[in-house]
PDB file of C-alpha atoms in Angstrom:
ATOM      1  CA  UNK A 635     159.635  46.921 102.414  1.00  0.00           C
ATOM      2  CA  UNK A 636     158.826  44.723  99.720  1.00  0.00           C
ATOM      3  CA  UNK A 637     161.412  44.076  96.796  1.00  0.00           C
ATOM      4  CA  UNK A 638     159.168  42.338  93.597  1.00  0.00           C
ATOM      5  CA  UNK A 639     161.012  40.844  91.508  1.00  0.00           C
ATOM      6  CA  UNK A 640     161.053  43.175  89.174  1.00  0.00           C
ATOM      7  CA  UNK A 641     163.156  46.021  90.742  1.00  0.00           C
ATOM      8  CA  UNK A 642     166.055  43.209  91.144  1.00  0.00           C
ATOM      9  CA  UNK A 643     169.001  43.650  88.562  1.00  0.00           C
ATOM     10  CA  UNK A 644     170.831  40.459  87.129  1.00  0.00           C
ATOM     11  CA  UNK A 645     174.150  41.465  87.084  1.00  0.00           C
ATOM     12  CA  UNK A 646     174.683  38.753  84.513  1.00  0.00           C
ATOM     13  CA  UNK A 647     172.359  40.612  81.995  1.00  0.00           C
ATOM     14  CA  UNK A 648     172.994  43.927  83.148  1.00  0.00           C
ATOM     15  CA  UNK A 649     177.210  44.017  82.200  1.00  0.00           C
ATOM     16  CA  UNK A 650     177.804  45.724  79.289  1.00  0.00           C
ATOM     17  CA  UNK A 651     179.861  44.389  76.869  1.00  0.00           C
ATOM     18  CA  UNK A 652     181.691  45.522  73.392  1.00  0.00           C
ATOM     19  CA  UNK A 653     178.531  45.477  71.583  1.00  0.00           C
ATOM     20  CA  UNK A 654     180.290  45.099  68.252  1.00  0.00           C
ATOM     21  CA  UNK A 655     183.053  43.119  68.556  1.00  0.00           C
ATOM     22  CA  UNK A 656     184.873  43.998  64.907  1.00  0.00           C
ATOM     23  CA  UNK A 657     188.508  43.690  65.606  1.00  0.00           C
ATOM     24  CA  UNK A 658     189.260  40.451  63.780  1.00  0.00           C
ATOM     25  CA  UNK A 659     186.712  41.300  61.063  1.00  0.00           C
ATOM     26  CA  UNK A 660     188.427  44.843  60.822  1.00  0.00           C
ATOM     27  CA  UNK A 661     191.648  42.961  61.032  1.00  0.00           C
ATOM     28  CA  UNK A 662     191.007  40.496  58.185  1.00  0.00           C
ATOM     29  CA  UNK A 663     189.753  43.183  56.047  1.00  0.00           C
ATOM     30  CA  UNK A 664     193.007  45.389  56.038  1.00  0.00           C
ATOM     31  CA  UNK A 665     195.192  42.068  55.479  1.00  0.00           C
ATOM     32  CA  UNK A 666     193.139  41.331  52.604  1.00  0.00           C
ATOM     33  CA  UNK A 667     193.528  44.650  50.902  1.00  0.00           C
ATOM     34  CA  UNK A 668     197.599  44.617  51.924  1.00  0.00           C
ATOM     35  CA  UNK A 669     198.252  41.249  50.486  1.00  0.00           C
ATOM     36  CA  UNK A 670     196.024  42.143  47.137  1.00  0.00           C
ATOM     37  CA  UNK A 671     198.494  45.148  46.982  1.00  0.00           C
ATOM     38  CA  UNK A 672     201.730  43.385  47.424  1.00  0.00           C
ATOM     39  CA  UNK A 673     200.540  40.764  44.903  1.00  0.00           C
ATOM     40  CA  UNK A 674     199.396  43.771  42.767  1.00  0.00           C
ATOM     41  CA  UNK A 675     203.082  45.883  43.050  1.00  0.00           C
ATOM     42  CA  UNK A 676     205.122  42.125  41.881  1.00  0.00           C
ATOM     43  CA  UNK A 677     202.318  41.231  39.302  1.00  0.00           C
ATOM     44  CA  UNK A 678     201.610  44.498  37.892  1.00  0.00           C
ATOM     45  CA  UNK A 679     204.501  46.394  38.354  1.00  0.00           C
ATOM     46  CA  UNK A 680     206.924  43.980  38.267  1.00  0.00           C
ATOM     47  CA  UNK A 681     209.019  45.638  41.186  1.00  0.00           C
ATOM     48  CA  UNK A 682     209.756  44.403  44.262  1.00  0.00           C
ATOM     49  CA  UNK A 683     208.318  46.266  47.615  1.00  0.00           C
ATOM     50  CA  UNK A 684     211.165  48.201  48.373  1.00  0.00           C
ATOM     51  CA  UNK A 685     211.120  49.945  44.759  1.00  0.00           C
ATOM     52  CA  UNK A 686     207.433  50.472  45.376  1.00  0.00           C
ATOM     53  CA  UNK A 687     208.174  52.229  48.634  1.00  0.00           C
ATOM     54  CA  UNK A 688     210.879  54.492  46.695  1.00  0.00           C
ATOM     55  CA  UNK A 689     208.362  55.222  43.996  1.00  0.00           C
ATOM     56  CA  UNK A 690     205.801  55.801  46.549  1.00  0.00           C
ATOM     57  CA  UNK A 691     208.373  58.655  48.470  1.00  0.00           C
ATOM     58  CA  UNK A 692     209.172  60.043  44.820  1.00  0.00           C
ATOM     59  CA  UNK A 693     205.713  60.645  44.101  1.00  0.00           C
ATOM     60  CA  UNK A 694     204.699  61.437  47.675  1.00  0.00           C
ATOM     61  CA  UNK A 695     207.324  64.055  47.395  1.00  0.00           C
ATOM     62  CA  UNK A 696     205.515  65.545  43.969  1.00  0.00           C
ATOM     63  CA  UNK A 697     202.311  65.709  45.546  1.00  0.00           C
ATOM     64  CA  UNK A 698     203.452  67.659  48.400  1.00  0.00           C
ATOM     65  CA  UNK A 699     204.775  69.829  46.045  1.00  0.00           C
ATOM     66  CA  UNK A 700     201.654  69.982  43.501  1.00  0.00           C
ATOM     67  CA  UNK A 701     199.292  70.575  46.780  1.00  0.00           C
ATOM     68  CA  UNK A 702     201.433  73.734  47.669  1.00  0.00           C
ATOM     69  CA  UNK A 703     199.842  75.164  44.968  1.00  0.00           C
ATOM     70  CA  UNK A 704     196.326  74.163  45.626  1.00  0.00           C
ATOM     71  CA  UNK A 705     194.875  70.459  45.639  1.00  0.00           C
ATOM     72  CA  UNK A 706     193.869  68.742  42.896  1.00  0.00           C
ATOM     73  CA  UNK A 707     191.238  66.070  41.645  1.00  0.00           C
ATOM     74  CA  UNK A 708     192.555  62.857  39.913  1.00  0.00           C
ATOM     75  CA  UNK A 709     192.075  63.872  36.484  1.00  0.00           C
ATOM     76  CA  UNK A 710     194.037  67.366  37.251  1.00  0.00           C
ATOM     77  CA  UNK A 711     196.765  64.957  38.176  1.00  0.00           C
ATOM     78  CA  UNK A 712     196.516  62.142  35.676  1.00  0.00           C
ATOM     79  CA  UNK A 713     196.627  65.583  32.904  1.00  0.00           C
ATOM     80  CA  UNK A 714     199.798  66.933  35.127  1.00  0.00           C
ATOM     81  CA  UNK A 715     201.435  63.729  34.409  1.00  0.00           C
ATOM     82  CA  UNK A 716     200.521  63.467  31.175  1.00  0.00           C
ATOM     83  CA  UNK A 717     202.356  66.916  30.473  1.00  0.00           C
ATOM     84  CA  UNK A 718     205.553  65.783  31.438  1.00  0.00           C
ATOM     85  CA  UNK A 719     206.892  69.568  31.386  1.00  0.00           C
ATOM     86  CA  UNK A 720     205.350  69.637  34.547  1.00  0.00           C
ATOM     87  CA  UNK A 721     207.054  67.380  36.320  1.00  0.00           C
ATOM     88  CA  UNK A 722     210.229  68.866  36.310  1.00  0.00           C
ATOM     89  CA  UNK A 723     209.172  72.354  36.068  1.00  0.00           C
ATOM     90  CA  UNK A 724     210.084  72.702  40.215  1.00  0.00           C
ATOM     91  CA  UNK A 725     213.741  71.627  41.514  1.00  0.00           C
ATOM     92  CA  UNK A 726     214.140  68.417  42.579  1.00  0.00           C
ATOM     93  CA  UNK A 727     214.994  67.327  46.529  1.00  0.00           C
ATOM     94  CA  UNK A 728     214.832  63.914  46.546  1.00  0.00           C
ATOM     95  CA  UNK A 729     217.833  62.394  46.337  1.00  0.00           C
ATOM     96  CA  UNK A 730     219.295  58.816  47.133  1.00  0.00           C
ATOM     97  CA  UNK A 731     220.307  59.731  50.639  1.00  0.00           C
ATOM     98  CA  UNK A 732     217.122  61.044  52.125  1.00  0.00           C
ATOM     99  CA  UNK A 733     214.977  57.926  50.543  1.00  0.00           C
ATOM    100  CA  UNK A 734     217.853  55.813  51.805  1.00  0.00           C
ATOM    101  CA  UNK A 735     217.297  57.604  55.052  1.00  0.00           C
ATOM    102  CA  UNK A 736     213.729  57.828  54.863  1.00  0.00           C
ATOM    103  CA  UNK A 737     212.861  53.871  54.494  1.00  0.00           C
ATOM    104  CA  UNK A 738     215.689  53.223  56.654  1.00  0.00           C
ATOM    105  CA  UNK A 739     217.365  51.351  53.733  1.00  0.00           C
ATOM    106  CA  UNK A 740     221.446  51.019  52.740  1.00  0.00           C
ATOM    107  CA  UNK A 741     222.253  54.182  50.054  1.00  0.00           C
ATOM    108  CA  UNK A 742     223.277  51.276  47.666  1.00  0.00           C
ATOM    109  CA  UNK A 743     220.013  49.402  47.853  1.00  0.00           C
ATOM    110  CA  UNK A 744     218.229  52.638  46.974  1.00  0.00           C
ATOM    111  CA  UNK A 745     220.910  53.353  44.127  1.00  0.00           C
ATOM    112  CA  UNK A 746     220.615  50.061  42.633  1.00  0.00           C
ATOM    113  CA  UNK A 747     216.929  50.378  42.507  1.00  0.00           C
ATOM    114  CA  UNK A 748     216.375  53.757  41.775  1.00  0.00           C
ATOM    115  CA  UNK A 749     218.593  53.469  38.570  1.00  0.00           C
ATOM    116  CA  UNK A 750     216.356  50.383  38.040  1.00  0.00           C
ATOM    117  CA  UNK A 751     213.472  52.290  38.336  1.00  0.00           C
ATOM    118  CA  UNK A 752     214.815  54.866  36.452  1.00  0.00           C
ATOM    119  CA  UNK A 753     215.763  52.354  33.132  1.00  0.00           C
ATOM    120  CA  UNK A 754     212.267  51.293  33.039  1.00  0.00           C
ATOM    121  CA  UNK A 755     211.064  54.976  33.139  1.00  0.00           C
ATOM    122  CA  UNK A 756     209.392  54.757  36.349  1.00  0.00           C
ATOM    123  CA  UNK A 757     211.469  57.577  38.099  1.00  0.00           C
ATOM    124  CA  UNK A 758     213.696  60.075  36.232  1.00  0.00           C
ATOM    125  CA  UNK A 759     216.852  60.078  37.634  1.00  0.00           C
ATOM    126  CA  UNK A 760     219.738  62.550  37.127  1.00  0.00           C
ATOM    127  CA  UNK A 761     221.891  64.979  38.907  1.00  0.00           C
ATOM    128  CA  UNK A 762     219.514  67.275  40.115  1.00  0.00           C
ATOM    129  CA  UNK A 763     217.345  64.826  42.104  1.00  0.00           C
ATOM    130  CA  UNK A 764     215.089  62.327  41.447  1.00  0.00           C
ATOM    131  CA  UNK A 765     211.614  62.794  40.570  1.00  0.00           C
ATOM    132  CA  UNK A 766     208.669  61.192  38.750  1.00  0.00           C
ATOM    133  CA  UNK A 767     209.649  59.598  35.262  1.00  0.00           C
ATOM    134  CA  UNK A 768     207.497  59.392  31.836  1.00  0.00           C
ATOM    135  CA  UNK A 769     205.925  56.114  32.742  1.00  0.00           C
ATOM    136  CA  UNK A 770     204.535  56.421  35.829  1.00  0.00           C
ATOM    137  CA  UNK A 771     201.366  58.192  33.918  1.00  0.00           C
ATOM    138  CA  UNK A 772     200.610  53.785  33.243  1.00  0.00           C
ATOM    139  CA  UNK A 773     201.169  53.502  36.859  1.00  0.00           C
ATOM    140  CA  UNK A 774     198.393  55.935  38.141  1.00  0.00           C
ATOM    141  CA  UNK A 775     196.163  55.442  35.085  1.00  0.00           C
ATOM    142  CA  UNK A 776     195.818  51.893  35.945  1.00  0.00           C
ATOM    143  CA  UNK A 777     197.343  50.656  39.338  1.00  0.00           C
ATOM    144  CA  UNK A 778     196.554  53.999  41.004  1.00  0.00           C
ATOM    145  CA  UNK A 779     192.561  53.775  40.184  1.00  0.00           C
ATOM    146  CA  UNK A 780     192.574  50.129  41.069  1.00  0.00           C
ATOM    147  CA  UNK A 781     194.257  50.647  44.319  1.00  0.00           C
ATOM    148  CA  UNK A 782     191.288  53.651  45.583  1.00  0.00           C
ATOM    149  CA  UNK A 783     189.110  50.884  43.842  1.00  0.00           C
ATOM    150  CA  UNK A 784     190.825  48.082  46.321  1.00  0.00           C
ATOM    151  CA  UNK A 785     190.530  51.179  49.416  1.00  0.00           C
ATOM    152  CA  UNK A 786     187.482  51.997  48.859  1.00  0.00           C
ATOM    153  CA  UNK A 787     185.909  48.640  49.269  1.00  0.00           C
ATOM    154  CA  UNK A 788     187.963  47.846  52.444  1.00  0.00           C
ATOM    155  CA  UNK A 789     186.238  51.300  53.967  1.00  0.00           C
ATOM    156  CA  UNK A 790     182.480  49.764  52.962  1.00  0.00           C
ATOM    157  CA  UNK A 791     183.164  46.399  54.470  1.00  0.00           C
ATOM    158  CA  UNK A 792     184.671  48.291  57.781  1.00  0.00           C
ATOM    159  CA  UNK A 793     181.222  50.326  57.668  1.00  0.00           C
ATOM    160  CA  UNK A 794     178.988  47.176  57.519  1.00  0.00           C
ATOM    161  CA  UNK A 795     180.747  45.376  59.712  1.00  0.00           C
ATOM    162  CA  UNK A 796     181.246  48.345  62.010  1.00  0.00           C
ATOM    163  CA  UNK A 797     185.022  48.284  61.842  1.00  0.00           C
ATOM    164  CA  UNK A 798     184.986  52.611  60.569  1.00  0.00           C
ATOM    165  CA  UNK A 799     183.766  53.577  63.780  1.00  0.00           C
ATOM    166  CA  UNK A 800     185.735  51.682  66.006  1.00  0.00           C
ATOM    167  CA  UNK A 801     188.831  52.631  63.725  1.00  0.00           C
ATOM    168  CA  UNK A 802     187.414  56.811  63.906  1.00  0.00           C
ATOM    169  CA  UNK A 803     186.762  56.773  67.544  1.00  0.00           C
ATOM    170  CA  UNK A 804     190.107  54.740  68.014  1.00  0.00           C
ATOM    171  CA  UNK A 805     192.169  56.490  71.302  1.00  0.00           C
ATOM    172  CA  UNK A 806     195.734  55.295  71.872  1.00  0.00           C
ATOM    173  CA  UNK A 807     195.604  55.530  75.572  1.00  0.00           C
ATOM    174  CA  UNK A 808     192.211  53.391  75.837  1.00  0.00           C
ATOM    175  CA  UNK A 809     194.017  50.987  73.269  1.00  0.00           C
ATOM    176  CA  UNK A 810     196.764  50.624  75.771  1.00  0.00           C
ATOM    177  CA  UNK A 811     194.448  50.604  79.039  1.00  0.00           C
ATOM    178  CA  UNK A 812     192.341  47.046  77.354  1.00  0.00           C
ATOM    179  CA  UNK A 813     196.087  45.736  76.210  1.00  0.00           C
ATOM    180  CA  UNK A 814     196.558  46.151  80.284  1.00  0.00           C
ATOM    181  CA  UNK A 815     193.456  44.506  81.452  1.00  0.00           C
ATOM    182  CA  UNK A 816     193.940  41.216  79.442  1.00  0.00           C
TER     183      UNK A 816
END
């Protein structure tokens, strides 16, 4: 039997590899768009993190709500907050204890900054709960639209880059399996 030289494999060649190797690319990326909003929340909002995070669960908390009753685009919201009778048309839940519990934060660290947030109108605070107050409308109208802005090009340079993909097809337990091999 004769074996011509091309029938023979080179191993060498023939290993496949992680054609697209994106995870530092991917990586830099979403540090990029996390330290643009940090600097955006102290610049802009002039809060520290933790209020942002307590803002955030105040107005996660109203969207869960709103979306009960069907979702809605981002001008049906911006319109929503600019009624304000809407916002407190629905009891209020959200109280200093379960944000406190929530972010895993002391009760007076959330106090102190949700009455801070509430002076400056950010949150509306009073005995039935806490909930969104009359100037967070400046909040999404500007820093809300600038953040899908900042989101939005983080997703494009994960889809050139090939980043999306990896990130959509992402399994835990293969994740855990290549942490093993190295």
């Amino acid at each position: 039997m004769n074996v011509s030289e091309k029938n023979i494999i080179d191993l060498k060649t023939f290993t496949k590899t992680d054609e697209t190797p994106v995870f530092s690319s991917g990586l830099y990326s979403w540090m990029m768009f996390l330290i643009n909003l940090y600097n955006r929340v102290k610049k802009n909002l002039k809060i520290d993190f933790d209020s942002f995070m307590i803002l955030q669960l105040v107005v996660s908390d109203y969207l869960y709500k709103t979306n009960k009753n069907g979702i809605k685009n981002f001008n049906q919201i911006e319109q929503s907050l600019n009624n304000s009778s809407d916002l407190f048309k629905e009891k209020r839940k959200v109280n200093i204890a379960s944000i406190a519990e929530v972010l895993s934060l002391p009760r007076e660290t959330v106090r102190r900054k949700v009455l801070y947030l509430s002076k400056i109108r950010l949150l509306d605070y009073t005995k039935s709960g806490i909930g969104i107050g009359s100037e967070y409308k400046t909040v999404f109208n500007e820093f809300v639209a600038d953040t899908v802005s900042k989101m939005s090009q983080l997703i494009k340079k994960w889809e050139q880059d090939g980043s999306l993909k990896k990130l959509l097809d992402f399994n835990k337990k293969i994740w855990k399996k290549m942490i093993a091999w190295t």
